[in-house]
Short mmCIF file of C-alpha atoms and ligand atoms in Angstrom, two decimals:
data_model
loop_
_atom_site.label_atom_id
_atom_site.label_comp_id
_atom_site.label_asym_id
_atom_site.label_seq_id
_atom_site.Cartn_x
_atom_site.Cartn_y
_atom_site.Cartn_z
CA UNK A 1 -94.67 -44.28 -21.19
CA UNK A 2 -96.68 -45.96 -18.40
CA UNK A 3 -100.29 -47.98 -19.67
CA UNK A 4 -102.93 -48.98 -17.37
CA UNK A 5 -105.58 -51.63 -17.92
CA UNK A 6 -108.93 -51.37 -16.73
CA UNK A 7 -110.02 -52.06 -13.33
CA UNK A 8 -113.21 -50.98 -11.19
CA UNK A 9 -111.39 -50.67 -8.07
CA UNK A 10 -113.34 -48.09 -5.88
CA UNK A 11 -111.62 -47.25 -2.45
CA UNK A 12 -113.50 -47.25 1.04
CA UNK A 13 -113.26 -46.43 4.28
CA UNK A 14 -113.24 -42.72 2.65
CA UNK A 15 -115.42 -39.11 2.15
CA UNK A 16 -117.48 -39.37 -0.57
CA UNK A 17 -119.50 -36.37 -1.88
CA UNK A 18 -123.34 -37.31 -1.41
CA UNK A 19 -125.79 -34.25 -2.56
CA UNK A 20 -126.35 -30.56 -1.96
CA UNK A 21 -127.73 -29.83 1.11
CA UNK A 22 -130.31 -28.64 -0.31
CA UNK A 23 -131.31 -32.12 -1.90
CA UNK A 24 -132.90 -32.96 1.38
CA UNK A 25 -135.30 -31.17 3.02
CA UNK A 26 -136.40 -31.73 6.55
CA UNK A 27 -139.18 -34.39 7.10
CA UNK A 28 -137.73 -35.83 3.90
CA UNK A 29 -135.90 -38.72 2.37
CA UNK A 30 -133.86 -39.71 -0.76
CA UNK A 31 -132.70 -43.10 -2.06
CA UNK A 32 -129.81 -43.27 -3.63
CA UNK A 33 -127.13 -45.61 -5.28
CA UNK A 34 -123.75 -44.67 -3.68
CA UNK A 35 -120.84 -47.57 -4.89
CA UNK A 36 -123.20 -49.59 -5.99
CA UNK A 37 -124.82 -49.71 -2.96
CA UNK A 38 -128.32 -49.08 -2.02
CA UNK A 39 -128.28 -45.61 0.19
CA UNK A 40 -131.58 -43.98 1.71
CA UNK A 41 -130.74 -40.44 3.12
CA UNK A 42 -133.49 -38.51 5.30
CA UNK A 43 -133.32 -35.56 7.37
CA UNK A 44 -135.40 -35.45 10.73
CA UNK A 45 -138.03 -32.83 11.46
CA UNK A 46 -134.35 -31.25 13.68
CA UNK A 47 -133.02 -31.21 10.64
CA UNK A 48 -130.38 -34.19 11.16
CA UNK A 49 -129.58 -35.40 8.15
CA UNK A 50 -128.66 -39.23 8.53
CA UNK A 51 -127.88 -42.27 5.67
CA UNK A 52 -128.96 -45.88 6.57
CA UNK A 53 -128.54 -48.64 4.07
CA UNK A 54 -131.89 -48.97 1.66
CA UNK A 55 -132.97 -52.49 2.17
CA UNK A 56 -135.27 -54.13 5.14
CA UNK A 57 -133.58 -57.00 6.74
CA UNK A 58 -136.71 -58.59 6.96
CA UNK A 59 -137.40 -59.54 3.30
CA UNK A 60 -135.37 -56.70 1.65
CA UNK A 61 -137.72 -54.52 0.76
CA UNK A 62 -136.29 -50.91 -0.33
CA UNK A 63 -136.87 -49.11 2.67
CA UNK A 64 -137.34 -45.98 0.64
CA UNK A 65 -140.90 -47.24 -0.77
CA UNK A 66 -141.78 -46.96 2.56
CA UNK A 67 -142.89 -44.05 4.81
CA UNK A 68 -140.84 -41.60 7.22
CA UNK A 69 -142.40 -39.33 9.62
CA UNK A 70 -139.51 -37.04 10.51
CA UNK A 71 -138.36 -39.03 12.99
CA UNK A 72 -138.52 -42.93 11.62
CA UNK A 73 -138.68 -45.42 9.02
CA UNK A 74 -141.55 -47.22 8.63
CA UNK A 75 -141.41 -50.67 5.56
CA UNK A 76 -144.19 -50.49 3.80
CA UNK A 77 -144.14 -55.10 3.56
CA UNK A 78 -144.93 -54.79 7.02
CA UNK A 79 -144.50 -51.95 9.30
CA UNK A 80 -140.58 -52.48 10.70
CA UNK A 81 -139.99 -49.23 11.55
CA UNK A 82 -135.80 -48.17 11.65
CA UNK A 83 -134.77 -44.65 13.37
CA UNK A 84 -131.95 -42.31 11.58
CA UNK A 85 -129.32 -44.06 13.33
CA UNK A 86 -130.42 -47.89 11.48
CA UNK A 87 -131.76 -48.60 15.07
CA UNK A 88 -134.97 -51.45 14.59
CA UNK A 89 -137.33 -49.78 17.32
CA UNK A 90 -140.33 -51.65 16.07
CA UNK A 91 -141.68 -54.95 14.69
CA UNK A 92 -145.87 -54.51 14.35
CA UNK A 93 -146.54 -57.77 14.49
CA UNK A 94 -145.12 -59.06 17.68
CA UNK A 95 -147.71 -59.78 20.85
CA UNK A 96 -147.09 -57.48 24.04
CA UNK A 97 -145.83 -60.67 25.92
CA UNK A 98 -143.20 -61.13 22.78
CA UNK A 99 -140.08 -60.11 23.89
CA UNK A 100 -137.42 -59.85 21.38
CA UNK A 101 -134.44 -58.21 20.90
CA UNK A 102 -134.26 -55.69 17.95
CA UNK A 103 -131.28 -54.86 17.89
CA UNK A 104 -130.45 -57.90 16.18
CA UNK A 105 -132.44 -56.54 13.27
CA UNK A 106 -130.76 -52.92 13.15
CA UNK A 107 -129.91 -51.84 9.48
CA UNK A 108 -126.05 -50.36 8.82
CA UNK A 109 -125.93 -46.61 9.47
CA UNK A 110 -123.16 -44.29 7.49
CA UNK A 111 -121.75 -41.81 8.68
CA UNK A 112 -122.47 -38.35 7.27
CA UNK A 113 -120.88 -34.53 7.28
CA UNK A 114 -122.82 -31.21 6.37
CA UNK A 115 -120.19 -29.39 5.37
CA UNK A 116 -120.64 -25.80 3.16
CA UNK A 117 -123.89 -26.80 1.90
CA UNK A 118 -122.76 -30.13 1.10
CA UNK A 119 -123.16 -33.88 2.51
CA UNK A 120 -120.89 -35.99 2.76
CA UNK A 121 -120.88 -39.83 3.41
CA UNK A 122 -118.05 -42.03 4.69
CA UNK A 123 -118.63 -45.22 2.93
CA UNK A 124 -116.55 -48.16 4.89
CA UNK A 125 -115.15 -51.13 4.10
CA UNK A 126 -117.53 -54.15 3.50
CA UNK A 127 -115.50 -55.80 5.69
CA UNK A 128 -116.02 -55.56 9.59
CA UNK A 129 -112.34 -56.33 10.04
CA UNK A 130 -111.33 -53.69 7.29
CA UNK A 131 -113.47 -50.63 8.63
CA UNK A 132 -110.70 -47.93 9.55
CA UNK A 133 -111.66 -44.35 10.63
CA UNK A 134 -111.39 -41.44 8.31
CA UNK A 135 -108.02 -40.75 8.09
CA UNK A 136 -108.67 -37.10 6.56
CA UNK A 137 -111.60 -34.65 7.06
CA UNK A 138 -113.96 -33.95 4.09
CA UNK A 139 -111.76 -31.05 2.19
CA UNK A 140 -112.78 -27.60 2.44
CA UNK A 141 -113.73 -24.67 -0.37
CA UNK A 142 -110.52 -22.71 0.59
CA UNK A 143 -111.26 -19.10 2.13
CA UNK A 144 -115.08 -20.24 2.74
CA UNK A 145 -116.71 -20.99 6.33
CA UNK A 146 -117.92 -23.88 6.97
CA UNK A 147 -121.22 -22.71 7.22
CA UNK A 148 -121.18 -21.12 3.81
CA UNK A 149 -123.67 -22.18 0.72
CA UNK A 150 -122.30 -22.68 -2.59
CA UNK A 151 -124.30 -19.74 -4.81
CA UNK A 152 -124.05 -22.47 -7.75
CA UNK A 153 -124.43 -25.96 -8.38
CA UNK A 154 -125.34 -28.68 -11.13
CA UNK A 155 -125.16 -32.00 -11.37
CA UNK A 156 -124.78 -34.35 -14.19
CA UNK A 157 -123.92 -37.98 -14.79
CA UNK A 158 -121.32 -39.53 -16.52
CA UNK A 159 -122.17 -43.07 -18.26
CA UNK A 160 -118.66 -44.03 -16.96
CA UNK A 161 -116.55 -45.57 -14.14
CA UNK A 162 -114.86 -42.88 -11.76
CA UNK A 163 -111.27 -42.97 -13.32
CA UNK A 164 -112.59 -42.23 -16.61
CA UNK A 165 -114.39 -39.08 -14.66
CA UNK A 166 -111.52 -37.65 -12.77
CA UNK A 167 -108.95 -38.40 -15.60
CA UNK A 168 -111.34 -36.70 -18.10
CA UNK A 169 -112.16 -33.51 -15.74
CA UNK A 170 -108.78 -33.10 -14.96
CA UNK A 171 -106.98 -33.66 -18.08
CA UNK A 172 -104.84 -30.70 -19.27
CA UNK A 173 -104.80 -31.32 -22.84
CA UNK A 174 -108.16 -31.91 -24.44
CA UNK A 175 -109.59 -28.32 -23.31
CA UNK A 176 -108.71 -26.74 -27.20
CA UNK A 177 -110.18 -30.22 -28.86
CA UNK A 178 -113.41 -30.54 -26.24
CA UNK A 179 -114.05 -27.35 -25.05
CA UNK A 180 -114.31 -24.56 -28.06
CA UNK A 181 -116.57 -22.29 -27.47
CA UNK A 182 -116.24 -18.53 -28.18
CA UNK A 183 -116.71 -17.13 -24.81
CA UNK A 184 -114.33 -20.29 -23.85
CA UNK A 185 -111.34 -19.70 -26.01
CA UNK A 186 -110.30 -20.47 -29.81
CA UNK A 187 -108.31 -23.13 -31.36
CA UNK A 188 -104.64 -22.16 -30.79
CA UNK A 189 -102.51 -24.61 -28.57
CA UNK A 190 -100.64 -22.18 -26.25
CA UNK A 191 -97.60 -23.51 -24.05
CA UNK A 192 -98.13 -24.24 -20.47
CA UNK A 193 -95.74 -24.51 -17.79
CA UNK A 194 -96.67 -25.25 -13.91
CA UNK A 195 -95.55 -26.58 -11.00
CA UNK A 196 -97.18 -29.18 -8.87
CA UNK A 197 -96.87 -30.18 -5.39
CA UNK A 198 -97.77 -33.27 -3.21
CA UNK A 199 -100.59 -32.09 -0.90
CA UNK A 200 -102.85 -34.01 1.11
CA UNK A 201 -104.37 -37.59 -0.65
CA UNK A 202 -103.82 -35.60 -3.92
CA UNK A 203 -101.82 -32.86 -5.69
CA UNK A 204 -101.84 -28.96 -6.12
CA UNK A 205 -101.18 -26.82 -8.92
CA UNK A 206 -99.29 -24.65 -7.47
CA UNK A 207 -100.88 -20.88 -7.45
CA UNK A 208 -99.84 -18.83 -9.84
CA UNK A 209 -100.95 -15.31 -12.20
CA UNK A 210 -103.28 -16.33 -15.02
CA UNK A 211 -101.69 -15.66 -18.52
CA UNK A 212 -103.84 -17.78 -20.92
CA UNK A 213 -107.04 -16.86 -19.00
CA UNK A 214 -110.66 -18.47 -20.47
CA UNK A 215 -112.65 -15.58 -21.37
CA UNK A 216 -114.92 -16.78 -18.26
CA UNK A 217 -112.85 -15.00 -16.36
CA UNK A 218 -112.44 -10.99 -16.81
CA UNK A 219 -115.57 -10.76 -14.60
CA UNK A 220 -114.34 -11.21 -11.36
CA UNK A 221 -111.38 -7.83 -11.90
CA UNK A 222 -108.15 -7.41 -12.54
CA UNK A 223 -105.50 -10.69 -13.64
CA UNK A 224 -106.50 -13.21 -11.04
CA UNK A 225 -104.68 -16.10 -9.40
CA UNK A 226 -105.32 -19.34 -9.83
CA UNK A 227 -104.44 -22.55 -7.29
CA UNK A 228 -105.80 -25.92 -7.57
CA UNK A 229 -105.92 -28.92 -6.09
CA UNK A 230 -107.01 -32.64 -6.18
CA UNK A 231 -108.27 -35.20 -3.37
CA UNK A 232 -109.21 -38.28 -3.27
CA UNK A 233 -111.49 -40.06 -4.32
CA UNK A 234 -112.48 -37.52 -6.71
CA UNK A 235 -112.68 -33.80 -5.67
CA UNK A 236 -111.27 -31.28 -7.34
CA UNK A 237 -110.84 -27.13 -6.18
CA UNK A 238 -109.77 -24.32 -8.30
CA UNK A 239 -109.35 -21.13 -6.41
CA UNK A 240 -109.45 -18.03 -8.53
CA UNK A 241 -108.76 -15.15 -6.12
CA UNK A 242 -108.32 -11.32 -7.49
CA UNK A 243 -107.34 -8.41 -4.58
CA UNK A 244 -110.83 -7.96 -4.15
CA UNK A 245 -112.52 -11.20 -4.92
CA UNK A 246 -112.69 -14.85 -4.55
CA UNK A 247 -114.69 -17.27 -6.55
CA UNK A 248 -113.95 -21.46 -5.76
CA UNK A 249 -114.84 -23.86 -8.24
CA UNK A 250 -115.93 -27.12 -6.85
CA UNK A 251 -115.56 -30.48 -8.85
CA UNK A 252 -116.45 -33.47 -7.54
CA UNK A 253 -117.06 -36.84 -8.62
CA UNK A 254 -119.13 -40.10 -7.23
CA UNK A 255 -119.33 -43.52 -8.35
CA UNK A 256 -122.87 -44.25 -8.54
CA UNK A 257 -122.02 -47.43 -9.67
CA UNK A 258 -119.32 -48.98 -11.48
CA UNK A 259 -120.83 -48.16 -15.17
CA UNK A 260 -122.29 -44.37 -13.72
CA UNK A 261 -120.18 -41.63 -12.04
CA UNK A 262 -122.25 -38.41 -10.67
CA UNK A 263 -120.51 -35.08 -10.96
CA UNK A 264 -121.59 -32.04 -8.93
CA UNK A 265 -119.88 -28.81 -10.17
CA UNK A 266 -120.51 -25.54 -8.01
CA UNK A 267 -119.34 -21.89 -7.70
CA UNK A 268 -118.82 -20.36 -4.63
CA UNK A 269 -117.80 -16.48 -4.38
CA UNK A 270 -117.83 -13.23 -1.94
CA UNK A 271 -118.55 -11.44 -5.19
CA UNK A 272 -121.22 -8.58 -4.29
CA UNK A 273 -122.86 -8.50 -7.95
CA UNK A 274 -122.25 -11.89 -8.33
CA UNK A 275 -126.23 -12.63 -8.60
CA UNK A 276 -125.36 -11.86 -12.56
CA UNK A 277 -123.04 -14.63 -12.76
CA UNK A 278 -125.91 -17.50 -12.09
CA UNK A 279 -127.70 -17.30 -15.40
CA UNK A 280 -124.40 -17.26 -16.90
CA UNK A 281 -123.18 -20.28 -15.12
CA UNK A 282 -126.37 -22.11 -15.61
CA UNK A 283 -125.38 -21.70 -19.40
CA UNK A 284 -121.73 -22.51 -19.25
CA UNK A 285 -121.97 -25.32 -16.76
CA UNK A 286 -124.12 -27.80 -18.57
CA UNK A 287 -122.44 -27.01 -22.08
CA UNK A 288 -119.02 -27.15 -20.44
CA UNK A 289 -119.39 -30.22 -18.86
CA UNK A 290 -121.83 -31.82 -21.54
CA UNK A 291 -118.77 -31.44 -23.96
CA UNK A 292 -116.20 -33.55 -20.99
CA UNK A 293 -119.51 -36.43 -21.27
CA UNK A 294 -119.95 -36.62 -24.57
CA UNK A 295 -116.33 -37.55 -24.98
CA UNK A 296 -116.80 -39.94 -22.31
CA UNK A 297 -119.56 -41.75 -24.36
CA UNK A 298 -117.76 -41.83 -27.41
CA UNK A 299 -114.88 -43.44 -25.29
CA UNK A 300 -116.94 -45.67 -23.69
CA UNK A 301 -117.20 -47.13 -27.37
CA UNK A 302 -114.22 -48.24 -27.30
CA UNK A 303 -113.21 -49.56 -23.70
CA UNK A 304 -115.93 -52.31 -24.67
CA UNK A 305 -113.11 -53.62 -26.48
CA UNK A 306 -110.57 -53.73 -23.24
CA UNK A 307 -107.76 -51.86 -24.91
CA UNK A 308 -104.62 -51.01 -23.24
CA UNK A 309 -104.67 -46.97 -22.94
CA UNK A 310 -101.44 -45.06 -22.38
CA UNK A 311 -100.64 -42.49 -20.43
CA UNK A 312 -97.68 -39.41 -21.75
CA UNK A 313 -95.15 -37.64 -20.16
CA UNK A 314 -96.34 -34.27 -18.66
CA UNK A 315 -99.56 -33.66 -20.13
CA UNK A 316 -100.84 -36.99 -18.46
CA UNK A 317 -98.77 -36.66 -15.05
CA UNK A 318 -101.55 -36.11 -13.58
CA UNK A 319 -103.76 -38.90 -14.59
CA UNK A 320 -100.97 -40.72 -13.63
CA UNK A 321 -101.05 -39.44 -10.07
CA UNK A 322 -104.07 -40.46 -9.67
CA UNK A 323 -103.67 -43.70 -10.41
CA UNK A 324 -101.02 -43.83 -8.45
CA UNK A 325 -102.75 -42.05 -5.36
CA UNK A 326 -105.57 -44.54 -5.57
CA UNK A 327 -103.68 -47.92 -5.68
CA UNK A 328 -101.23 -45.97 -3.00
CA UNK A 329 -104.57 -45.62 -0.75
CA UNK A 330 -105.73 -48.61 -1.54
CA UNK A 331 -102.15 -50.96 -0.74
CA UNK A 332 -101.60 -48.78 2.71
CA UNK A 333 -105.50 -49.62 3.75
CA UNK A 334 -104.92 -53.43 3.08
CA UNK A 335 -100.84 -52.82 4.94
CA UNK A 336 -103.29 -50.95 7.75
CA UNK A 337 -100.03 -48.54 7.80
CA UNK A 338 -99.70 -44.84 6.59
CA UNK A 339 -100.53 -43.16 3.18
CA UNK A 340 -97.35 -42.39 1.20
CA UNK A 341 -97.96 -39.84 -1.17
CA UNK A 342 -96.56 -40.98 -4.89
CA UNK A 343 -96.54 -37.42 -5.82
CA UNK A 344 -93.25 -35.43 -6.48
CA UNK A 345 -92.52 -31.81 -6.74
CA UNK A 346 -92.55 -30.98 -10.36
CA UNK A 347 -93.08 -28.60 -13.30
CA UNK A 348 -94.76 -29.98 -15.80
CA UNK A 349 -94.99 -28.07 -19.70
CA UNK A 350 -97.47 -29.17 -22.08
CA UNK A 351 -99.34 -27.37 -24.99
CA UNK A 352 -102.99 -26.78 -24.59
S1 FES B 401 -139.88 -56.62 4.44
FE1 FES B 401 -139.70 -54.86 5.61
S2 FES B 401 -140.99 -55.28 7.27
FE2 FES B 401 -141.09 -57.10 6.17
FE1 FE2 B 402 -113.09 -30.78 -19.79
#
């Protein structure tokens, strides 16, 4: 048996999910609390969508309360206007004769990826000496282009810290204890065997025929297969594919802070009549996923109280993992050498 204690470590120089695409509309912009830090996303009248920290250097002012024209930044204390790459291109109050250099004033710019209707943000290191380059691409919807929209999506958050998030969403063993619902499946605890593999900054279950299918799933024709896999920091892809269809669950999970963790859960599929399954999913989602968050509240009861928790053999491997891939992250960022993945071929059996 392995316990962990609590910490609020959250890695950097990594992808982090942001919003939808279609969160930000052109001419517009969004503030947002990203790792506890203060985050104001636009998009320019070209559609560019950019991320520039949400305070003024000159007397901190949220950024966000002031205007943007599609182009620019303006504060609304007094008129410092920023461009979408955190440039300072104007200071209102200086004389034409004033010379000054700006750029001394420029506010940090992240850097962001539209990726199948997503954005994505690479949040770096605090530390100017720390900042490394993304050492992996944002991961992909498998069998999706990159230009392709998710046909679902819904976000809620989580009154938690991230660990408590991913270790909840991807827990194999409370589904018959949080999840029973009749279209879901009933009470009985049916055995489980899989095998995982070490795949990039995470894990995959490895694909395999459904046999204990959710009742979810006799939509999309005939006995489906089912692969999925885990990233860091918190993403999460099940690929269901039949001969004819394919329909990709994506999970993934943001700290908003170290108390608040976002989760975004969308559907994308090459399903022709799959316009039937929205309404359906706009049912399921919330209910599903208000069940994982209201166990997260209760358990937020009583982590006030610092408790050791423990973690199993098999059914909690994979909370394990990512404990393990996090700290592994973490300790080869600090080393500045490469990522060693902890994770071992395995089968794992457990009853759910
Ligand atoms: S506080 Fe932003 S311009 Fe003065
Ligand atoms: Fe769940």
């Amino acid at each position: 048996m392995v316990t962990i204690s609590s910490n609020t470590l959250l890695l950097r120089n990594i992808w982090y999910y942001a919003m939808p695409s279609t969160a930000l509309k052109s001419g517009q912009m969004q503030a947002k609390t990203l790792l506890n830090e203060p985050i104001l996303f636009g998009r320019t009248h070209q559609g560019q969508a950019f991320a520039i920290r949400d305070l003024c250097p000159h007397r901190a002012v949220p950024l966000s309360c002031g205007w943007f024209n599609g182009e620019s930044v303006q504060c609304c204390y007094h008129g410092w206007r920023f461009d979408a790459g955190g440039h300072c291109t104007e200071i209102p109050s200086l004389m034409a004769d004033q010379d000054m250099d700006l750029s001394r004033f420029d506010v940090q710019a992240y850097a962001i990826k539209e990726v199948q209707g997503n954005l994505w943000i690479y949040i770096a290191d605090r530390d100017r000496a720390a900042i490394r380059p993304p050492r992996f691409d944002v991961p992909r919807v498998p069998g999706f282009a990159d230009d392709a929209q998710p046909q679902f999506s819904y976000t809620v958050t989580f009154p938690c810290f991230i660990d408590h998030a991913v270790v909840g969403l991807m827990d194999p063993a409370h589904s018959p204890f949080v999840h029973r619902a009749w279209w879901w499946r009933d009470g009985d605890l049916n055995p489980e065997i899989k095998w995982f593999d070490p795949s990039p900054y995470g894990f995959t279950m490895r694909k395999h025929h459904m046999a204990n299918m959710g009742r979810g799933y006799w939509m999309i024709g005939g006995v489906p297969d089912n692969e999925i896999r885990f990233y860091l920091p918190g993403i999460r892809t099940e690929e269901t594919t039949t001969a004819k269809y394919r329909a990709v669950n994506l999970t993934v999970m943001t700290p908003l802070s170290d108390a608040e963790t976002e989760v975004t859960f969308q559907f994308y599929w090459d399903i022709p009549w799959g316009l039937i399954l929205k309404p359906l999913l706009a049912y399921m989602a919330p209910n599903f996923l208000g069940q994982d968050r209201d166990v997260v509240i209760k358990q937020q009861r009583g982590l006030k109280h610092d408790p050791v928790l423990r973690l199993i053999k098999d059914s909690d491997t994979l909370a394990r993992w990512y404990y393990q891939l996090k700290n592994e992250y973490q300790r080869s960022q600090d080393e500045n050498r490469e990522f060693v993945s902890p994770v071992k071929t395995q089968q794992l059996r457990w009853m759910a």
